[in-house]
Amino acid sequence: MILFVIAMLLVAAVVLGKYLIISEIRRLEGVIRGKQQKLLDTSGRVKVAQQKLMVAQKTEGLAAHKVATLKYRLTHLEEQMVQVELIEIKAELERQQEVAFVLDKVIRKALGQAGVEDEDHVRKVMGVITSLIDLEKHGNSDELIAAIREKLIQLKETPAQEAPPSQTPSPGPQAQPSVPQEAAPLTLI
């Protein structure tokens, strides 16, 4: 009988040990499931973070590309602007040279000679006309009319008397008849 009691105690100890082992296994399985759930949650957050990072990198790449494109366009537009300014400057210089050439031809024709001997007189006339053109650009019509009359009187008297322009008397604006600007240098010289 002692053997029977010992056997029963052993069976009870085995059953109790089995029960304790099963409960410990279940507890550990719960812990493992909790950790697996945390791991899944963490891996999900990592995937979301990776996707956000990829989107941010793509956006940054697109923004960098857009900035580079805009810099290129800005540089190109600046170059075009410089070229346009140079073309405008060249056109203005050509126009001024053409005006000077035409003025020279008109003055020589008005003086009645193809090759004028008195270059100084031609230069004076061209200087007067150039200053008149400058006055016209500024829009001072009263000053323009007075300056035209004064310069024409000086030019008319200078070749005949050989007097410097500062010593020639200039009559007032009422003494001269009203003459259009274009006709004034040609008719009074």
PDB file of C-alpha atoms in Angstrom:
ATOM      1  CA  MET A   1       0.000   0.000   0.000  1.00  0.00           C
ATOM      2  CA  ILE A   2       2.735   2.380   0.560  1.00  0.00           C
ATOM      3  CA  LEU A   3       3.657   1.827  -2.993  1.00  0.00           C
ATOM      4  CA  PHE A   4       0.154   2.692  -4.006  1.00  0.00           C
ATOM      5  CA  VAL A   5       0.175   5.942  -2.022  1.00  0.00           C
ATOM      6  CA  ILE A   6       3.604   6.809  -3.403  1.00  0.00           C
ATOM      7  CA  ALA A   7       2.395   6.025  -6.901  1.00  0.00           C
ATOM      8  CA  MET A   8      -0.696   8.176  -6.322  1.00  0.00           C
ATOM      9  CA  LEU A   9       1.444  10.979  -4.939  1.00  0.00           C
ATOM     10  CA  LEU A  10       3.676  10.692  -7.964  1.00  0.00           C
ATOM     11  CA  VAL A  11       0.666  10.765 -10.287  1.00  0.00           C
ATOM     12  CA  ALA A  12      -0.712  13.768  -8.362  1.00  0.00           C
ATOM     13  CA  ALA A  13       2.695  15.470  -8.588  1.00  0.00           C
ATOM     14  CA  VAL A  14       2.876  14.734 -12.330  1.00  0.00           C
ATOM     15  CA  VAL A  15      -0.681  16.048 -12.864  1.00  0.00           C
ATOM     16  CA  LEU A  16       0.081  19.115 -10.746  1.00  0.00           C
ATOM     17  CA  GLY A  17       3.383  19.589 -12.623  1.00  0.00           C
ATOM     18  CA  LYS A  18       1.576  19.133 -15.923  1.00  0.00           C
ATOM     19  CA  TYR A  19      -1.051  21.693 -14.856  1.00  0.00           C
ATOM     20  CA  LEU A  20       1.652  24.172 -13.775  1.00  0.00           C
ATOM     21  CA  ILE A  21       3.623  23.593 -16.982  1.00  0.00           C
ATOM     22  CA  ILE A  22       0.482  24.043 -19.144  1.00  0.00           C
ATOM     23  CA  SER A  23      -0.478  27.241 -17.290  1.00  0.00           C
ATOM     24  CA  GLU A  24       3.093  28.552 -17.646  1.00  0.00           C
ATOM     25  CA  ILE A  25       3.041  27.672 -21.372  1.00  0.00           C
ATOM     26  CA  ARG A  26      -0.299  29.493 -21.779  1.00  0.00           C
ATOM     27  CA  ARG A  27       1.047  32.517 -19.918  1.00  0.00           C
ATOM     28  CA  LEU A  28       4.168  32.529 -22.104  1.00  0.00           C
ATOM     29  CA  GLU A  29       2.015  32.118 -25.233  1.00  0.00           C
ATOM     30  CA  GLY A  30       0.008  35.186 -24.138  1.00  0.00           C
ATOM     31  CA  VAL A  31       3.233  37.119 -23.619  1.00  0.00           C
ATOM     32  CA  ILE A  32       4.484  35.945 -27.013  1.00  0.00           C
ATOM     33  CA  ARG A  33       1.189  36.908 -28.681  1.00  0.00           C
ATOM     34  CA  GLY A  34       1.378  40.355 -27.028  1.00  0.00           C
ATOM     35  CA  LYS A  35       4.941  40.836 -28.192  1.00  0.00           C
ATOM     36  CA  GLN A  36       4.021  39.600 -31.673  1.00  0.00           C
ATOM     37  CA  GLN A  37       1.149  42.094 -31.750  1.00  0.00           C
ATOM     38  CA  LYS A  38       3.506  44.866 -30.660  1.00  0.00           C
ATOM     39  CA  LEU A  39       5.958  43.710 -33.317  1.00  0.00           C
ATOM     40  CA  LEU A  40       3.213  43.772 -35.966  1.00  0.00           C
ATOM     41  CA  ASP A  41       2.134  47.231 -34.838  1.00  0.00           C
ATOM     42  CA  THR A  42       5.732  48.427 -34.884  1.00  0.00           C
ATOM     43  CA  SER A  43       6.378  46.886 -38.303  1.00  0.00           C
ATOM     44  CA  GLY A  44       3.177  48.541 -39.579  1.00  0.00           C
ATOM     45  CA  ARG A  45       4.369  51.888 -38.243  1.00  0.00           C
ATOM     46  CA  VAL A  46       7.786  51.267 -39.806  1.00  0.00           C
ATOM     47  CA  LYS A  47       6.141  50.538 -43.178  1.00  0.00           C
ATOM     48  CA  VAL A  48       4.036  53.704 -42.923  1.00  0.00           C
ATOM     49  CA  ALA A  49       7.148  55.684 -41.982  1.00  0.00           C
ATOM     50  CA  GLN A  50       9.039  54.170 -44.924  1.00  0.00           C
ATOM     51  CA  GLN A  51       6.202  55.091 -47.278  1.00  0.00           C
ATOM     52  CA  LYS A  52       6.137  58.630 -45.903  1.00  0.00           C
ATOM     53  CA  LEU A  53       9.908  58.800 -46.323  1.00  0.00           C
ATOM     54  CA  MET A  54       9.642  57.609 -49.925  1.00  0.00           C
ATOM     55  CA  VAL A  55       6.915  60.173 -50.632  1.00  0.00           C
ATOM     56  CA  ALA A  56       9.019  62.887 -48.999  1.00  0.00           C
ATOM     57  CA  GLN A  57      12.071  61.847 -51.018  1.00  0.00           C
ATOM     58  CA  LYS A  58      10.037  61.846 -54.230  1.00  0.00           C
ATOM     59  CA  THR A  59       8.604  65.241 -53.341  1.00  0.00           C
ATOM     60  CA  GLU A  60      12.062  66.528 -52.489  1.00  0.00           C
ATOM     61  CA  GLY A  61      13.386  65.138 -55.758  1.00  0.00           C
ATOM     62  CA  LEU A  62      10.553  66.748 -57.691  1.00  0.00           C
ATOM     63  CA  ALA A  63      11.086  70.023 -55.848  1.00  0.00           C
ATOM     64  CA  ALA A  64      14.827  69.890 -56.531  1.00  0.00           C
ATOM     65  CA  HIS A  65      14.114  69.146 -60.188  1.00  0.00           C
ATOM     66  CA  LYS A  66      11.626  72.010 -60.331  1.00  0.00           C
ATOM     67  CA  VAL A  67      14.138  74.370 -58.696  1.00  0.00           C
ATOM     68  CA  ALA A  68      16.819  73.300 -61.164  1.00  0.00           C
ATOM     69  CA  THR A  69      14.391  73.804 -64.057  1.00  0.00           C
ATOM     70  CA  LEU A  70      13.407  77.244 -62.780  1.00  0.00           C
ATOM     71  CA  LYS A  71      17.070  78.223 -62.335  1.00  0.00           C
ATOM     72  CA  TYR A  72      17.764  77.138 -65.916  1.00  0.00           C
ATOM     73  CA  ARG A  73      14.758  79.106 -67.197  1.00  0.00           C
ATOM     74  CA  LEU A  74      15.823  82.168 -65.188  1.00  0.00           C
ATOM     75  CA  THR A  75      19.345  81.982 -66.601  1.00  0.00           C
ATOM     76  CA  HIS A  76      17.964  81.536 -70.113  1.00  0.00           C
ATOM     77  CA  LEU A  77      15.584  84.488 -69.707  1.00  0.00           C
ATOM     78  CA  GLU A  78      18.396  86.668 -68.331  1.00  0.00           C
ATOM     79  CA  GLU A  79      20.527  85.786 -71.360  1.00  0.00           C
ATOM     80  CA  GLN A  80      17.627  86.616 -73.673  1.00  0.00           C
ATOM     81  CA  MET A  81      17.083  89.927 -71.877  1.00  0.00           C
ATOM     82  CA  VAL A  82      20.758  90.828 -72.279  1.00  0.00           C
ATOM     83  CA  GLN A  83      20.590  89.908 -75.971  1.00  0.00           C
ATOM     84  CA  VAL A  84      17.454  92.015 -76.451  1.00  0.00           C
ATOM     85  CA  GLU A  85      19.116  94.957 -74.701  1.00  0.00           C
ATOM     86  CA  LEU A  86      22.194  94.587 -76.899  1.00  0.00           C
ATOM     87  CA  ILE A  87      20.015  94.450 -80.012  1.00  0.00           C
ATOM     88  CA  GLU A  88      18.148  97.570 -78.884  1.00  0.00           C
ATOM     89  CA  ILE A  89      21.419  99.389 -78.197  1.00  0.00           C
ATOM     90  CA  LYS A  90      22.797  98.379 -81.608  1.00  0.00           C
ATOM     91  CA  ALA A  91      19.570  99.466 -83.312  1.00  0.00           C
ATOM     92  CA  GLU A  92      19.676 102.827 -81.523  1.00  0.00           C
ATOM     93  CA  LEU A  93      23.329 103.335 -82.509  1.00  0.00           C
ATOM     94  CA  GLU A  94      22.553 102.423 -86.118  1.00  0.00           C
ATOM     95  CA  ARG A  95      19.588 104.806 -86.100  1.00  0.00           C
ATOM     96  CA  GLN A  96      21.742 107.612 -84.703  1.00  0.00           C
ATOM     97  CA  GLN A  97      24.438 106.938 -87.289  1.00  0.00           C
ATOM     98  CA  GLU A  98      21.831 106.923 -90.042  1.00  0.00           C
ATOM     99  CA  VAL A  99      20.360 110.200 -88.765  1.00  0.00           C
ATOM    100  CA  ALA A 100      23.844 111.745 -88.652  1.00  0.00           C
ATOM    101  CA  PHE A 101      24.553 110.540 -92.198  1.00  0.00           C
ATOM    102  CA  VAL A 102      21.227 111.863 -93.503  1.00  0.00           C
ATOM    103  CA  LEU A 103      21.783 115.175 -91.701  1.00  0.00           C
ATOM    104  CA  ASP A 104      25.215 115.477 -93.272  1.00  0.00           C
ATOM    105  CA  LYS A 105      23.750 114.808 -96.728  1.00  0.00           C
ATOM    106  CA  VAL A 106      20.897 117.272 -96.184  1.00  0.00           C
ATOM    107  CA  ILE A 107      23.258 119.974 -94.944  1.00  0.00           C
ATOM    108  CA  ARG A 108      25.633 119.521 -97.850  1.00  0.00           C
ATOM    109  CA  LYS A 109      22.721 119.548-100.286  1.00  0.00           C
ATOM    110  CA  ALA A 110      21.229 122.635 -98.615  1.00  0.00           C
ATOM    111  CA  LEU A 111      24.544 124.418 -98.895  1.00  0.00           C
ATOM    112  CA  GLY A 112      24.471 123.618-102.595  1.00  0.00           C
ATOM    113  CA  GLN A 113      27.671 121.625-102.863  1.00  0.00           C
ATOM    114  CA  ALA A 114      28.368 117.906-102.989  1.00  0.00           C
ATOM    115  CA  GLY A 115      31.762 118.323-101.369  1.00  0.00           C
ATOM    116  CA  VAL A 116      31.741 121.373 -99.126  1.00  0.00           C
ATOM    117  CA  GLU A 117      35.073 123.108 -98.677  1.00  0.00           C
ATOM    118  CA  ASP A 118      34.225 124.598 -95.301  1.00  0.00           C
ATOM    119  CA  GLU A 119      33.985 121.517 -93.026  1.00  0.00           C
ATOM    120  CA  ASP A 120      33.859 123.737 -89.938  1.00  0.00           C
ATOM    121  CA  HIS A 121      30.635 125.352 -91.133  1.00  0.00           C
ATOM    122  CA  VAL A 122      29.113 121.912 -91.837  1.00  0.00           C
ATOM    123  CA  ARG A 123      30.053 120.766 -88.338  1.00  0.00           C
ATOM    124  CA  LYS A 124      28.450 123.863 -86.833  1.00  0.00           C
ATOM    125  CA  VAL A 125      25.240 123.283 -88.750  1.00  0.00           C
ATOM    126  CA  MET A 126      25.207 119.624 -87.729  1.00  0.00           C
ATOM    127  CA  GLY A 127      25.812 120.624 -84.100  1.00  0.00           C
ATOM    128  CA  VAL A 128      22.871 123.020 -84.248  1.00  0.00           C
ATOM    129  CA  ILE A 129      20.597 120.392 -85.749  1.00  0.00           C
ATOM    130  CA  THR A 130      21.748 117.782 -83.231  1.00  0.00           C
ATOM    131  CA  SER A 131      21.067 120.129 -80.330  1.00  0.00           C
ATOM    132  CA  LEU A 132      17.646 120.891 -81.793  1.00  0.00           C
ATOM    133  CA  ILE A 133      16.886 117.187 -82.023  1.00  0.00           C
ATOM    134  CA  ASP A 134      17.939 116.779 -78.390  1.00  0.00           C
ATOM    135  CA  LEU A 135      15.628 119.637 -77.374  1.00  0.00           C
ATOM    136  CA  GLU A 136      12.789 118.038 -79.314  1.00  0.00           C
ATOM    137  CA  LYS A 137      13.346 114.759 -77.453  1.00  0.00           C
ATOM    138  CA  HIS A 138      12.885 116.579 -74.168  1.00  0.00           C
ATOM    139  CA  GLY A 139       9.606 118.062 -75.421  1.00  0.00           C
ATOM    140  CA  ASN A 140      10.390 121.727 -74.725  1.00  0.00           C
ATOM    141  CA  SER A 141       8.609 123.238 -77.737  1.00  0.00           C
ATOM    142  CA  ASP A 142       8.924 126.890 -76.605  1.00  0.00           C
ATOM    143  CA  GLU A 143      12.617 126.442 -75.927  1.00  0.00           C
ATOM    144  CA  LEU A 144      12.924 124.597 -79.221  1.00  0.00           C
ATOM    145  CA  ILE A 145      11.426 127.422 -81.249  1.00  0.00           C
ATOM    146  CA  ALA A 146      13.580 130.032 -79.500  1.00  0.00           C
ATOM    147  CA  ALA A 147      16.720 127.907 -79.919  1.00  0.00           C
ATOM    148  CA  ILE A 148      15.968 127.304 -83.597  1.00  0.00           C
ATOM    149  CA  ARG A 149      15.591 131.015 -84.263  1.00  0.00           C
ATOM    150  CA  GLU A 150      18.734 131.900 -82.328  1.00  0.00           C
ATOM    151  CA  LYS A 151      20.885 129.233 -83.975  1.00  0.00           C
ATOM    152  CA  LEU A 152      19.629 130.068 -87.456  1.00  0.00           C
ATOM    153  CA  ILE A 153      20.461 133.714 -86.945  1.00  0.00           C
ATOM    154  CA  GLN A 154      23.927 132.758 -85.702  1.00  0.00           C
ATOM    155  CA  LEU A 155      24.515 130.465 -88.664  1.00  0.00           C
ATOM    156  CA  LYS A 156      23.283 133.058 -91.128  1.00  0.00           C
ATOM    157  CA  GLU A 157      25.597 135.729 -89.746  1.00  0.00           C
ATOM    158  CA  THR A 158      28.675 133.570 -88.956  1.00  0.00           C
ATOM    159  CA  PRO A 159      29.854 132.706 -92.511  1.00  0.00           C
ATOM    160  CA  ALA A 160      29.404 136.271 -93.754  1.00  0.00           C
ATOM    161  CA  GLN A 161      30.920 138.125 -90.787  1.00  0.00           C
ATOM    162  CA  GLU A 162      33.177 135.377 -89.348  1.00  0.00           C
ATOM    163  CA  ALA A 163      32.104 136.429 -85.849  1.00  0.00           C
ATOM    164  CA  PRO A 164      31.917 133.951 -82.974  1.00  0.00           C
ATOM    165  CA  PRO A 165      28.382 132.921 -81.983  1.00  0.00           C
ATOM    166  CA  SER A 166      28.571 134.595 -78.550  1.00  0.00           C
ATOM    167  CA  GLN A 167      29.097 138.084 -80.081  1.00  0.00           C
ATOM    168  CA  THR A 168      26.196 137.983 -82.537  1.00  0.00           C
ATOM    169  CA  PRO A 169      23.109 139.847 -81.425  1.00  0.00           C
ATOM    170  CA  SER A 170      20.001 137.747 -81.262  1.00  0.00           C
ATOM    171  CA  PRO A 171      16.674 139.444 -81.882  1.00  0.00           C
ATOM    172  CA  GLY A 172      13.658 138.380 -79.879  1.00  0.00           C
ATOM    173  CA  PRO A 173      11.325 135.614 -80.979  1.00  0.00           C
ATOM    174  CA  GLN A 174       8.764 138.141 -82.329  1.00  0.00           C
ATOM    175  CA  ALA A 175      11.168 139.432 -85.005  1.00  0.00           C
ATOM    176  CA  GLN A 176      11.333 136.096 -86.840  1.00  0.00           C
ATOM    177  CA  PRO A 177       8.447 134.685 -88.888  1.00  0.00           C
ATOM    178  CA  SER A 178       6.950 131.393 -87.832  1.00  0.00           C
ATOM    179  CA  VAL A 179       8.817 128.675 -89.744  1.00  0.00           C
ATOM    180  CA  PRO A 180       8.271 124.901 -89.413  1.00  0.00           C
ATOM    181  CA  GLN A 181      11.158 122.978 -87.825  1.00  0.00           C
ATOM    182  CA  GLU A 182      11.973 120.872 -90.866  1.00  0.00           C
ATOM    183  CA  ALA A 183      12.065 123.815 -93.252  1.00  0.00           C
ATOM    184  CA  ALA A 184      13.947 126.238 -90.973  1.00  0.00           C
ATOM    185  CA  PRO A 185      17.516 124.969 -91.466  1.00  0.00           C
ATOM    186  CA  LEU A 186      17.090 124.557 -95.210  1.00  0.00           C
ATOM    187  CA  THR A 187      15.454 127.894 -96.025  1.00  0.00           C
ATOM    188  CA  LEU A 188      17.438 130.312 -93.888  1.00  0.00           C
ATOM    189  CA  ILE A 189      20.946 128.973 -94.455  1.00  0.00           C
TER     190      ILE A 189
END
